[in-house]
Structure formats: C-alpha cells, structure tokens
mmCIF file with all atom_site columns, C-alpha atoms in Angstrom:
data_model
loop_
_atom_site.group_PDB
_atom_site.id
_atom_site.type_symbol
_atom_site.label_atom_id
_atom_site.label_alt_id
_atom_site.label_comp_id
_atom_site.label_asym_id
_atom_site.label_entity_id
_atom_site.label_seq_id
_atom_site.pdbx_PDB_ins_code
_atom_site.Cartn_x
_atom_site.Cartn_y
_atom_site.Cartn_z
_atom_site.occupancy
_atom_site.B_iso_or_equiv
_atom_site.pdbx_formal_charge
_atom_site.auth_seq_id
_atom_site.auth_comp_id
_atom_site.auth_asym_id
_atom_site.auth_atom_id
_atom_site.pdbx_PDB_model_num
ATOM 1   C CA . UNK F 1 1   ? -108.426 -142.108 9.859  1.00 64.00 ? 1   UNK F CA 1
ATOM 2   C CA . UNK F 1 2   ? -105.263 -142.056 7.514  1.00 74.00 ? 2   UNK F CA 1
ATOM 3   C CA . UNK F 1 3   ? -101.965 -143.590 9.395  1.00 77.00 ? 3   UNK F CA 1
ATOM 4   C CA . UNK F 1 4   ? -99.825  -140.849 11.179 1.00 83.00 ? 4   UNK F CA 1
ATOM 5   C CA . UNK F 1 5   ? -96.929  -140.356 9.532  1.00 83.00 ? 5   UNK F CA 1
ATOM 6   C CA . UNK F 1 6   ? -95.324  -136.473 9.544  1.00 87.00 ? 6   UNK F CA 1
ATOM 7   C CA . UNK F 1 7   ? -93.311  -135.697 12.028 1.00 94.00 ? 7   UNK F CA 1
ATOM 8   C CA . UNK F 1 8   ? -95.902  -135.219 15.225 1.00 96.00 ? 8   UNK F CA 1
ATOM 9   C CA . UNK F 1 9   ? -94.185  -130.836 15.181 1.00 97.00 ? 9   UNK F CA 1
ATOM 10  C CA . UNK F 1 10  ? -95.107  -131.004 11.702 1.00 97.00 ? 10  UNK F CA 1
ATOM 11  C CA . UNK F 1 11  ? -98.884  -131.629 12.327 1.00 97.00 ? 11  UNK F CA 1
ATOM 12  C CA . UNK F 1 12  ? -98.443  -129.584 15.526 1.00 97.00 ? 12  UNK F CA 1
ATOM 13  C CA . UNK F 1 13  ? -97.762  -126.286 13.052 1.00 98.00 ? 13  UNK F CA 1
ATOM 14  C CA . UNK F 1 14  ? -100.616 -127.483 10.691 1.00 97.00 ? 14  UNK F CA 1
ATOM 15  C CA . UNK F 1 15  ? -103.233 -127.590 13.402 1.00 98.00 ? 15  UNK F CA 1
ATOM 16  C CA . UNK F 1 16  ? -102.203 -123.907 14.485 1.00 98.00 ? 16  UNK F CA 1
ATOM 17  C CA . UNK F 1 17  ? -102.285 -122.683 10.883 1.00 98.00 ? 17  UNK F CA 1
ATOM 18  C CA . UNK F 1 18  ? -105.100 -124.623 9.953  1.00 98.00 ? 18  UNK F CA 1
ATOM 19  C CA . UNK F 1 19  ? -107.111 -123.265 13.274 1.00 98.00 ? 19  UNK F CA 1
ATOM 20  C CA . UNK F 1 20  ? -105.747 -119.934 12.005 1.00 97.00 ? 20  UNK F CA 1
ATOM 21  C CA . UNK F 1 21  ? -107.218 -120.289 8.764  1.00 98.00 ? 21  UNK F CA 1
ATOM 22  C CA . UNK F 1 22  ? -110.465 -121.183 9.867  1.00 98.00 ? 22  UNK F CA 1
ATOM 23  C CA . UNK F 1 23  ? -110.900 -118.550 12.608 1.00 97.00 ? 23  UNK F CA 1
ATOM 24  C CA . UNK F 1 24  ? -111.342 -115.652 9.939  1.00 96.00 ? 24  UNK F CA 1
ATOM 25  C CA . UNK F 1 25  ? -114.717 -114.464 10.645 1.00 95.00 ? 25  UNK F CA 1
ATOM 26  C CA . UNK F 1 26  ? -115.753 -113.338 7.076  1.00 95.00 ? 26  UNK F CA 1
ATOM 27  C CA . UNK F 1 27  ? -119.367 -112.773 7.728  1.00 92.00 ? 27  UNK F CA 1
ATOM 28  C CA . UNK F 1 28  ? -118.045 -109.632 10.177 1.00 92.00 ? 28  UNK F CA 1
ATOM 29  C CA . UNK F 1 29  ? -115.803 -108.232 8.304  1.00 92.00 ? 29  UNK F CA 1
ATOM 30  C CA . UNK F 1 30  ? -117.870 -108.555 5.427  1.00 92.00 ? 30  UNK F CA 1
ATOM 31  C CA . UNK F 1 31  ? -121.138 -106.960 7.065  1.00 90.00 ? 31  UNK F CA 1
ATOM 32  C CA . UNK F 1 32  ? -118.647 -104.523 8.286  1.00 90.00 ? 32  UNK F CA 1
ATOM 33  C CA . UNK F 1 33  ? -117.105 -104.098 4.801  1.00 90.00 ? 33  UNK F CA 1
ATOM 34  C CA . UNK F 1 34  ? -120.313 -103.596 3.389  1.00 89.00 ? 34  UNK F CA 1
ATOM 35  C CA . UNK F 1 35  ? -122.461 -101.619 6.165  1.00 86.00 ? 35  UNK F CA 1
ATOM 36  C CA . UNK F 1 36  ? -124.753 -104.136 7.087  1.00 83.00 ? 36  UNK F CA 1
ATOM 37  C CA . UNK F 1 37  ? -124.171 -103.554 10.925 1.00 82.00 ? 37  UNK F CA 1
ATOM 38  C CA . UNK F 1 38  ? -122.764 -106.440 13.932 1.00 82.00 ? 38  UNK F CA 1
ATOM 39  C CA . UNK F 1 39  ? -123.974 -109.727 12.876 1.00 83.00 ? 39  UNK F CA 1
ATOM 40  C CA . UNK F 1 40  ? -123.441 -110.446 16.599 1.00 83.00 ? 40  UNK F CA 1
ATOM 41  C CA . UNK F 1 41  ? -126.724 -107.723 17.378 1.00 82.00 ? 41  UNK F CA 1
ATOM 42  C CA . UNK F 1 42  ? -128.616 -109.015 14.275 1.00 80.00 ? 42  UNK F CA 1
ATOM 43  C CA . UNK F 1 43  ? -130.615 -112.028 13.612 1.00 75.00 ? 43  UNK F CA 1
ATOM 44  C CA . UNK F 1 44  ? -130.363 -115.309 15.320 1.00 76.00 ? 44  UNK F CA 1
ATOM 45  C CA . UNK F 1 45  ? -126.467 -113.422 16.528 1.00 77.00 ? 45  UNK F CA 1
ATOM 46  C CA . UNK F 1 46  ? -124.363 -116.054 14.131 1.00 83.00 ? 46  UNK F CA 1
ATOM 47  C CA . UNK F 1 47  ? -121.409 -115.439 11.869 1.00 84.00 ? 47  UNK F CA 1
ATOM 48  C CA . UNK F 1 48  ? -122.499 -117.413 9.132  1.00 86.00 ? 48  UNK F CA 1
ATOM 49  C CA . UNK F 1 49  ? -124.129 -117.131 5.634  1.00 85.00 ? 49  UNK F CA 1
ATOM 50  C CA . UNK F 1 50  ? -127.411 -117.623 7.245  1.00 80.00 ? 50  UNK F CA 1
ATOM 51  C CA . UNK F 1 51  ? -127.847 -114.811 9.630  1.00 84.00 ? 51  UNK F CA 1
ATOM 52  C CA . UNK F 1 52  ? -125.863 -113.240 6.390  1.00 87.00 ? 52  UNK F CA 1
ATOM 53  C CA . UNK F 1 53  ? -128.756 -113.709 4.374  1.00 81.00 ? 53  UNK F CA 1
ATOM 54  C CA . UNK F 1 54  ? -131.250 -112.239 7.066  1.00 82.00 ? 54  UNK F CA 1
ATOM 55  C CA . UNK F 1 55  ? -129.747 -108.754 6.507  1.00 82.00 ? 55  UNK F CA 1
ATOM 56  C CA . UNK F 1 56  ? -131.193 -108.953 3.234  1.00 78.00 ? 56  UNK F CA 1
ATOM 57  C CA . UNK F 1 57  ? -128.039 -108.506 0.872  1.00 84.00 ? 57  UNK F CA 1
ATOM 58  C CA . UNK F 1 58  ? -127.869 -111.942 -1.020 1.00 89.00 ? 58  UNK F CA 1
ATOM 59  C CA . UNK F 1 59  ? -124.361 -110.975 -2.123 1.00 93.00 ? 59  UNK F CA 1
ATOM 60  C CA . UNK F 1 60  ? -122.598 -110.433 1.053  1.00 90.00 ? 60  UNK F CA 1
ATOM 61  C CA . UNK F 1 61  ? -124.497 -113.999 1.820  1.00 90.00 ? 61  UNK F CA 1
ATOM 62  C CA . UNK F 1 62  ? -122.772 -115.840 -1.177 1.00 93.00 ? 62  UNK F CA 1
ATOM 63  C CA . UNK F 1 63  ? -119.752 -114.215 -0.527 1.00 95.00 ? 63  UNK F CA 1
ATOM 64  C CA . UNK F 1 64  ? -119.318 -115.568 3.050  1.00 94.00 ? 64  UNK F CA 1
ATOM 65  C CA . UNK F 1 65  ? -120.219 -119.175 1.956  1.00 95.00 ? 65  UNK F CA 1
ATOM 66  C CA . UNK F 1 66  ? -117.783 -119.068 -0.409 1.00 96.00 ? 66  UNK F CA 1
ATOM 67  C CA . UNK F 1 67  ? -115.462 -118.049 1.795  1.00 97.00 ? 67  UNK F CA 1
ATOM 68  C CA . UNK F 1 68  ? -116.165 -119.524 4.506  1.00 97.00 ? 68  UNK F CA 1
ATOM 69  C CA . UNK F 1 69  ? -115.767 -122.845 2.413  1.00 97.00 ? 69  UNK F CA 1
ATOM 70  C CA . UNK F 1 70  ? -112.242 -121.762 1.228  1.00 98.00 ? 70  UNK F CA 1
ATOM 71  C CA . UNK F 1 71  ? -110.884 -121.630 4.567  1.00 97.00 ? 71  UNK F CA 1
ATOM 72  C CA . UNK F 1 72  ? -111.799 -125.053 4.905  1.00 97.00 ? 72  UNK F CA 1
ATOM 73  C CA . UNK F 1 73  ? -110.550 -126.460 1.322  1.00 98.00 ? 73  UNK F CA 1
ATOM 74  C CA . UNK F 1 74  ? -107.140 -124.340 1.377  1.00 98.00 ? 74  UNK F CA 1
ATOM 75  C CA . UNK F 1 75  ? -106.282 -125.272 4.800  1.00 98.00 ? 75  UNK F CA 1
ATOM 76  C CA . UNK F 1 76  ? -106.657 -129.144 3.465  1.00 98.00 ? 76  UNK F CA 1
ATOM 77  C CA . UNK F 1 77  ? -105.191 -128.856 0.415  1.00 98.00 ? 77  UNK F CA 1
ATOM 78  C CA . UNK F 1 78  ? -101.765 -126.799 1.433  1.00 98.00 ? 78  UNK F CA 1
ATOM 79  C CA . UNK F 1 79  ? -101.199 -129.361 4.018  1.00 98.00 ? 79  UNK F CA 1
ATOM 80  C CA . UNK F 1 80  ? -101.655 -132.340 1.711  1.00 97.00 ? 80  UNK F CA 1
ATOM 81  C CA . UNK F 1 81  ? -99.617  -130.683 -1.144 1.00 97.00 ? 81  UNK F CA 1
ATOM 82  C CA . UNK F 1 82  ? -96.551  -129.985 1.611  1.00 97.00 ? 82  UNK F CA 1
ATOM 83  C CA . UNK F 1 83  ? -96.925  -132.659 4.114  1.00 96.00 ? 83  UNK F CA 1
ATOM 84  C CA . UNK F 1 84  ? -99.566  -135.492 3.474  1.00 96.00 ? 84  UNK F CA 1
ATOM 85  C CA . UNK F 1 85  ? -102.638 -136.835 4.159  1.00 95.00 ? 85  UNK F CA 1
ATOM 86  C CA . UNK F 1 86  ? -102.584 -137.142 7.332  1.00 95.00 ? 86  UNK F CA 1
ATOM 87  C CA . UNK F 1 87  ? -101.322 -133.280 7.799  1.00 97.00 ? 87  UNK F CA 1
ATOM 88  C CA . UNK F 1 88  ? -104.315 -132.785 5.442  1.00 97.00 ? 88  UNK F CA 1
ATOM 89  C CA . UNK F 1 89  ? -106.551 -134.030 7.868  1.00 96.00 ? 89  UNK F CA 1
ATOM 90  C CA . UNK F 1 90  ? -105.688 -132.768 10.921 1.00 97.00 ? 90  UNK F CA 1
ATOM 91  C CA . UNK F 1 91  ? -105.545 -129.495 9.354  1.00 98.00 ? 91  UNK F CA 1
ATOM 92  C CA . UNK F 1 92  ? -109.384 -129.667 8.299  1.00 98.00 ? 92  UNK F CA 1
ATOM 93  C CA . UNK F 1 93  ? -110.302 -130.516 11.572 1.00 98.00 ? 93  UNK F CA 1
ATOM 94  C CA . UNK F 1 94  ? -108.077 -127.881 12.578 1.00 98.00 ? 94  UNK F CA 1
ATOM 95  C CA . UNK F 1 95  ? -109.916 -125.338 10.553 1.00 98.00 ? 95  UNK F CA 1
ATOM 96  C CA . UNK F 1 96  ? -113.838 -126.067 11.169 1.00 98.00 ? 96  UNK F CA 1
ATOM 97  C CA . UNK F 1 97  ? -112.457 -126.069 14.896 1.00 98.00 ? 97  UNK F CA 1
ATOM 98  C CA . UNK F 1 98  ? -111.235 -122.401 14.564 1.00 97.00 ? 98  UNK F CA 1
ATOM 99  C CA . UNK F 1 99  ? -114.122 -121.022 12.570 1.00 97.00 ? 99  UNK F CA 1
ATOM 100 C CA . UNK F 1 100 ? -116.657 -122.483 15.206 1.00 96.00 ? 100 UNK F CA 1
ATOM 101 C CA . UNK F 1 101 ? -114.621 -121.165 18.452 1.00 97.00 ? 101 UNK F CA 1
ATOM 102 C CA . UNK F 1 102 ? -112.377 -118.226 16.956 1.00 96.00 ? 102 UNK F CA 1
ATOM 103 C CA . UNK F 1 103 ? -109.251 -116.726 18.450 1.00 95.00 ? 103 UNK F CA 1
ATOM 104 C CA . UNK F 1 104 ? -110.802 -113.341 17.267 1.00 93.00 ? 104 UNK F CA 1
ATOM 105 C CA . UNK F 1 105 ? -114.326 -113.399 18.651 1.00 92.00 ? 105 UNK F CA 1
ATOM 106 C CA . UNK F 1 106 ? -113.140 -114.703 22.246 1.00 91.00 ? 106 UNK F CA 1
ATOM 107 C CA . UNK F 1 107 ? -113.411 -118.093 21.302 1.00 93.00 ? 107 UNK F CA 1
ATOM 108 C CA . UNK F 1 108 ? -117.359 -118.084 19.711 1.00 91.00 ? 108 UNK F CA 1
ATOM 109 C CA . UNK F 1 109 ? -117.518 -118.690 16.302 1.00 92.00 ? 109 UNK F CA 1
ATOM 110 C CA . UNK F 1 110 ? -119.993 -119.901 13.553 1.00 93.00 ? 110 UNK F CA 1
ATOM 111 C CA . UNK F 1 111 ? -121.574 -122.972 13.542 1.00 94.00 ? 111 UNK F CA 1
ATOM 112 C CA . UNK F 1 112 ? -119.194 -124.185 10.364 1.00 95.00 ? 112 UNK F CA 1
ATOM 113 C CA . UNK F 1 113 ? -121.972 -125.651 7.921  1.00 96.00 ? 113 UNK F CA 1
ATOM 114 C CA . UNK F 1 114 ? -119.765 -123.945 5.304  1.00 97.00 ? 114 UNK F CA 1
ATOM 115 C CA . UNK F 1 115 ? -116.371 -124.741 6.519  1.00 98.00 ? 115 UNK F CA 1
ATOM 116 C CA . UNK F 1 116 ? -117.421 -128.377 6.976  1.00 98.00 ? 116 UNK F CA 1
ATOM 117 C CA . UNK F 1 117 ? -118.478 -128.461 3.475  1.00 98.00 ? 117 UNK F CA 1
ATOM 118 C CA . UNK F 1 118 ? -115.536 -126.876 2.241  1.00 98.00 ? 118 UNK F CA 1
ATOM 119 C CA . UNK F 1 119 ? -113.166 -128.989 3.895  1.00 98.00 ? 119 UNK F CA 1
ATOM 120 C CA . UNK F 1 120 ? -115.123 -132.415 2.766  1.00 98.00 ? 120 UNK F CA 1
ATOM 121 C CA . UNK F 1 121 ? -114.469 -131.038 -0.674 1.00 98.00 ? 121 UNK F CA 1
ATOM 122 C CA . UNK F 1 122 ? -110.483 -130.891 -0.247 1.00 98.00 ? 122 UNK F CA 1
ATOM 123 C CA . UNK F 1 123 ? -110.563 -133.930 1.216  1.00 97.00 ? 123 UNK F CA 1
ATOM 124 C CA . UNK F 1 124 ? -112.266 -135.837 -1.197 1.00 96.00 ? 124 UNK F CA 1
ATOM 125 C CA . UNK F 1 125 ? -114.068 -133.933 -4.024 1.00 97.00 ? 125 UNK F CA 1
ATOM 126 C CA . UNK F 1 126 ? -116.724 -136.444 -4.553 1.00 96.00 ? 126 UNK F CA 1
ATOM 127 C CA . UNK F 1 127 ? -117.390 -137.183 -1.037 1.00 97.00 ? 127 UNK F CA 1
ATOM 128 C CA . UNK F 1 128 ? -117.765 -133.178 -0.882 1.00 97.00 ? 128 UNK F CA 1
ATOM 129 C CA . UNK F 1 129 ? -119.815 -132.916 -4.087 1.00 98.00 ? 129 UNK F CA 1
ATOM 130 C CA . UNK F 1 130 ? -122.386 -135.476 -2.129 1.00 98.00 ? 130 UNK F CA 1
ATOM 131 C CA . UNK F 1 131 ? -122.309 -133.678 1.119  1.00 98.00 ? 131 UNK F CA 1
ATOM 132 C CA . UNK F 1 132 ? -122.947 -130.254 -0.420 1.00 98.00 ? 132 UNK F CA 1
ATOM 133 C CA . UNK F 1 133 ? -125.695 -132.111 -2.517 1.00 98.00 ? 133 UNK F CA 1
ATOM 134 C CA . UNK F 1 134 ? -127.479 -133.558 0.993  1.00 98.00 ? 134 UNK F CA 1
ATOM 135 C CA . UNK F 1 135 ? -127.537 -129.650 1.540  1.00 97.00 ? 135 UNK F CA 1
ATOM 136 C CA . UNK F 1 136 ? -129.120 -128.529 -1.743 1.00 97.00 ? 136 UNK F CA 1
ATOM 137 C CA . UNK F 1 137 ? -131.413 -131.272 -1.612 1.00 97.00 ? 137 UNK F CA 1
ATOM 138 C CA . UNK F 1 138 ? -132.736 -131.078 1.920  1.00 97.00 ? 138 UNK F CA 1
ATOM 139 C CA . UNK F 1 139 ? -132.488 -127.195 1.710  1.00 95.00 ? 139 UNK F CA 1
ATOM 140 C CA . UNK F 1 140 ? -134.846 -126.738 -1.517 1.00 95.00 ? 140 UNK F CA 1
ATOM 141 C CA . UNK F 1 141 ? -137.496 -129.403 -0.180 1.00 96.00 ? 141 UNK F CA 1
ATOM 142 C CA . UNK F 1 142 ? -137.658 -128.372 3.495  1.00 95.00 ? 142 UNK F CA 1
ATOM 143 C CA . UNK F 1 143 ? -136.536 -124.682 3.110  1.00 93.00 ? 143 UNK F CA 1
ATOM 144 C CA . UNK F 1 144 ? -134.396 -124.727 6.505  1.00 94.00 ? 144 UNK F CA 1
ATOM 145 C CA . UNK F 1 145 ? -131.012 -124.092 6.697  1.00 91.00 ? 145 UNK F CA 1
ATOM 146 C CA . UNK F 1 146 ? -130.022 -125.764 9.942  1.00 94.00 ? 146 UNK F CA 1
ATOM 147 C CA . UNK F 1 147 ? -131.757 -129.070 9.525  1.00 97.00 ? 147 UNK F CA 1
ATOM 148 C CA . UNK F 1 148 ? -129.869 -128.979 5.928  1.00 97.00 ? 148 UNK F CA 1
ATOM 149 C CA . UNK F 1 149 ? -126.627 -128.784 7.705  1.00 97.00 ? 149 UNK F CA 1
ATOM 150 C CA . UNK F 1 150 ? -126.984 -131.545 9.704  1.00 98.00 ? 150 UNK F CA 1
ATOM 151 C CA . UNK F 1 151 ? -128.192 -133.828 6.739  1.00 98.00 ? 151 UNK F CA 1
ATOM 152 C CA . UNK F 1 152 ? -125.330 -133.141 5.536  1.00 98.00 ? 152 UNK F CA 1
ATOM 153 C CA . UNK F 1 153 ? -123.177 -134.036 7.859  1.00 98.00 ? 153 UNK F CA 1
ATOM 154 C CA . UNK F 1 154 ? -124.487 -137.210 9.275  1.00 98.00 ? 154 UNK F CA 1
ATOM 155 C CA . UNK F 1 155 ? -124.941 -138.427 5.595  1.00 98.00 ? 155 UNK F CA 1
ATOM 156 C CA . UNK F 1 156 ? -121.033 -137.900 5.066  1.00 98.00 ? 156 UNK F CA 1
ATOM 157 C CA . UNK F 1 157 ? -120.327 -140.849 6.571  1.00 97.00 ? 157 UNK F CA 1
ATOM 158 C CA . UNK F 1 158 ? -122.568 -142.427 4.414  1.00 97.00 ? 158 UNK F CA 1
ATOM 159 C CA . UNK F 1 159 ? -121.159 -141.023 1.599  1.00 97.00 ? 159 UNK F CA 1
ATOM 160 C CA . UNK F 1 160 ? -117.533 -141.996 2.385  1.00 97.00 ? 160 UNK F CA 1
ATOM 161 C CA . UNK F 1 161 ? -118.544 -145.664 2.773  1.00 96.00 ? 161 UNK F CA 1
ATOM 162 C CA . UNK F 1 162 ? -120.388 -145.402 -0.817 1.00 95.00 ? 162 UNK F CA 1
ATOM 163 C CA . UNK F 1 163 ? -117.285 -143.362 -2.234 1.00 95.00 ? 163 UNK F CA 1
ATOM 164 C CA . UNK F 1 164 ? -114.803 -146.523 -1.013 1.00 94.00 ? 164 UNK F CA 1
ATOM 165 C CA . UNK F 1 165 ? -113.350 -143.410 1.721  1.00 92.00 ? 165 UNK F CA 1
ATOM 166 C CA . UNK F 1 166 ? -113.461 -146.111 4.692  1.00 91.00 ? 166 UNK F CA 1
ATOM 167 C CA . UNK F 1 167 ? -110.270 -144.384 5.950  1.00 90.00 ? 167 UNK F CA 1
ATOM 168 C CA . UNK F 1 168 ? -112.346 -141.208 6.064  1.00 94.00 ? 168 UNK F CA 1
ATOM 169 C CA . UNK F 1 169 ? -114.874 -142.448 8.667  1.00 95.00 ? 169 UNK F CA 1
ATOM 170 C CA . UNK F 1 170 ? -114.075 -141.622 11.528 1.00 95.00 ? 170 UNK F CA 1
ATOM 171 C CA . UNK F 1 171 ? -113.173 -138.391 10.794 1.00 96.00 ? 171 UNK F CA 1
ATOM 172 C CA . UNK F 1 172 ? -116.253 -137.878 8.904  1.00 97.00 ? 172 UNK F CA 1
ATOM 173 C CA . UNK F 1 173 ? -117.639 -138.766 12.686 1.00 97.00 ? 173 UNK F CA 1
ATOM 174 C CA . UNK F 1 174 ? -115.786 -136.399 14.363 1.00 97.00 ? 174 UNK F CA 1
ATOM 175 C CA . UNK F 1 175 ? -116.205 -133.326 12.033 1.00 98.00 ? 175 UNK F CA 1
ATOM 176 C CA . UNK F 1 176 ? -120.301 -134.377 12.561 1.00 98.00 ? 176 UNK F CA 1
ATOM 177 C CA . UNK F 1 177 ? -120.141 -134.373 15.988 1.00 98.00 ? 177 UNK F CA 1
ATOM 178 C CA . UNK F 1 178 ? -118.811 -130.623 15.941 1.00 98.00 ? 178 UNK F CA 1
ATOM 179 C CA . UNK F 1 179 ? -121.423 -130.099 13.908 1.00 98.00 ? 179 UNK F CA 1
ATOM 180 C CA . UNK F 1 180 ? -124.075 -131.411 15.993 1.00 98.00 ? 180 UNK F CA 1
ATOM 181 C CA . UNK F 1 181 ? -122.914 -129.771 18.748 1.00 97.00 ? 181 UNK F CA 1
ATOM 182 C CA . UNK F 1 182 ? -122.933 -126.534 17.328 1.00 96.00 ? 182 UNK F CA 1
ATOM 183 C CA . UNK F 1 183 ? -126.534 -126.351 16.001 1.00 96.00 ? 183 UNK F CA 1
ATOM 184 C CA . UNK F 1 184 ? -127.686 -127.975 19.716 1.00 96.00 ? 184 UNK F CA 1
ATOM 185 C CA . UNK F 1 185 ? -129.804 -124.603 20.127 1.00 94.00 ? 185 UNK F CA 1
ATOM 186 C CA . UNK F 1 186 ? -131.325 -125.573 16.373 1.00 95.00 ? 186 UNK F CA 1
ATOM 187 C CA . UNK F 1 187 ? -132.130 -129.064 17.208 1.00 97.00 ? 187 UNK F CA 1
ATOM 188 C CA . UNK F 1 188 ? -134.118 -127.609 20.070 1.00 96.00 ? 188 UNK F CA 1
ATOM 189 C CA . UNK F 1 189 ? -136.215 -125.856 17.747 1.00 96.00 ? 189 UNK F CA 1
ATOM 190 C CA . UNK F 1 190 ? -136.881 -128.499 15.031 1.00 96.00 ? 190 UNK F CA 1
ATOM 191 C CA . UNK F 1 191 ? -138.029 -130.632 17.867 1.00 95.00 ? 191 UNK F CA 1
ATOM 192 C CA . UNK F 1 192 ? -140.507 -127.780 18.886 1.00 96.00 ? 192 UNK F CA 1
ATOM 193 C CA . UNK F 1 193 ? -141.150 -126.407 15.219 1.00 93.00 ? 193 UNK F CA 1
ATOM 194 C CA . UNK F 1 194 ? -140.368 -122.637 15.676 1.00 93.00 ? 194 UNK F CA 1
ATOM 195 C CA . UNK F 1 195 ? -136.870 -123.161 13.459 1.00 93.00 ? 195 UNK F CA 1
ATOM 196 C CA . UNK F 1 196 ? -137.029 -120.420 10.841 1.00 87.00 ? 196 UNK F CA 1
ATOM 197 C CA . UNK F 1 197 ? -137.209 -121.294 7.205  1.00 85.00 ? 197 UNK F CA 1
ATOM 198 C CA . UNK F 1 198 ? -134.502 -120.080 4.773  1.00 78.00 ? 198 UNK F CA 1
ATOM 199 C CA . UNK F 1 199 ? -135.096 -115.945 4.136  1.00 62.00 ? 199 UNK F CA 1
ATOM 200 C CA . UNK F 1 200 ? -137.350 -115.788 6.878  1.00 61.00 ? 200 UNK F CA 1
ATOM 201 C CA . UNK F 1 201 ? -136.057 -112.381 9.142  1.00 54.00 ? 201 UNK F CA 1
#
C-alpha cells in the first residue's frame, strides 16, 4: 500500500466521509423513487443493481450501478485531489466498507460489486478498466452476476501487477477479501449450482 503520509486526523476525517459516501443506499431510494417496492422484501433481499434488475425496470438497474460506482470513484478522487494518495486509499476502502454495512440500513448493506469497481477506477483507471472488463467478460459468457463479481475482484490483483500498480496490492487484497466475504451466501450456491443467472426472477 502507498506510504502514510497525511496527518493520521486527516485520514481519520476521510475514512468517516468516505464511509459516508459509500453508505448511500441508492438501490432504495431509487426503487422507492420510482415505485418498485422494498428491495429488502424483493428478490434475493440485496441493495444492489442485481436484485435491481429482478424488479424488471432495466433503468432503475443502470442507474444504481452507476451510482453505486460514483460513490466509490468520488470518494477516491476528492481525497487524492485534497490530501494524497494515501488519503485516496483509505477513503476507497472507506467507501466499499460503508456501502456493504451502512449507517442507514442498521449496518447491512450491499454486497459492493459496483462500489468496488468504481473505486478501482479512481484509483487507477486502467487497473479499473480491466477489473470492470473481468466483469463484462465473465458476465456475457457465464450469465451470472455473482460469480462475475468475484472474477473481478480476485483478478485485480492480477491486474495491478500487469499495470506496474505493485503498491496497489495489497489493497487490491483487502478490498477482495470484503468482497468475498460478502457474496459467502453466493459461493454456497455456485458450489451447489442453484445460483441464478443474470435476469432470472
């Protein structure tokens, strides 16, 4: 990981903001927005794009990627821009850690596919561009979401190795680990073969 050097209150304040930033749950307030119901009473119960997608309005699907992306990349890229790389960092972390376990929903959260991928792309956009493509890729061949997600985060540290991001590593590690751990339930099911394909209600 990058070399600590803000001021240790400084990275304090962008681990609450960037936790702040990623504990916006916009797949409820955009079901909500749009009358699509309580993702939390619909579908597999998740917050994400996914369970999105299984009310059957593609829109309000693309729109929570998207956002839930954002979260990730403008938490990353207003610490770098004001305090450094190692702010920048932290503050990722920071943000996948509050969209999985959000202050809002009593500390449950998504399962930050999304957020991962959008904070990969603030931190490096190539390394991003390669994790989001391990997505597309493993998403249009094998048609399920979850195993998609975790291709692409295990290959990120891959990709940072390829990219000359040694530095990026370990937190490439860490941010896969949350990952992982979040989609244990999924794993479960790709071991067994009842996941459910992408679309499928």
């Amino acid at each position: 990981m990058t070399p600590i050097e803000t001021p240790i209150l400084i990275l304090i304040l962008w681990a609450i903001l960037g936790y702040g930033m990623g504990s916006v749950p916009f797949g409820i307030v955009l079901s909500r927005l749009m009358g699509l119901g309580d993702l939390r009473k619909l579908g597999s119960g998740n917050i994400g794009a996914t369970n999105v997608l299984r009310t059957g309005n593609k829109t309000a699907a693309a729109l929570t990627v998207v956002l839930d992306a954002s979260k990730g990349t403008v938490a990353v890229l207003l610490a770098r821009a004001i305090s450094g790389e190692d702010a920048a960092q932290l503050a990722g972390l920071a943000a996948l850690i509050g969209h999985c376990f959000t202050i809002f929903l009593k500390f449950k959260g998504g399962k930050g596919t999304a957020t991962f991928l959008g904070v990969m792309l603030g931190l490096s956009f190539p390394l991003g561009l390669a994790c989001c493509a391990s997505w597309l890729a493993t998403a249009y061949f094998l048609r399920i979401s979850s195993l998609s997600a975790l291709v692409a985060a295990a290959s990120s540290l891959l990709w940072a190795l390829i990219f000359g991001q040694a530095q990026m590593v370990g937190l490439c590690a860490v941010l896969a680990l949350l990952v992982f751990e979040r989609h244990r339930a999924n794993i479960f099911r790709l071991k067994a073969g009842t996941e459910p394909k992408i679309g499928q209600k």
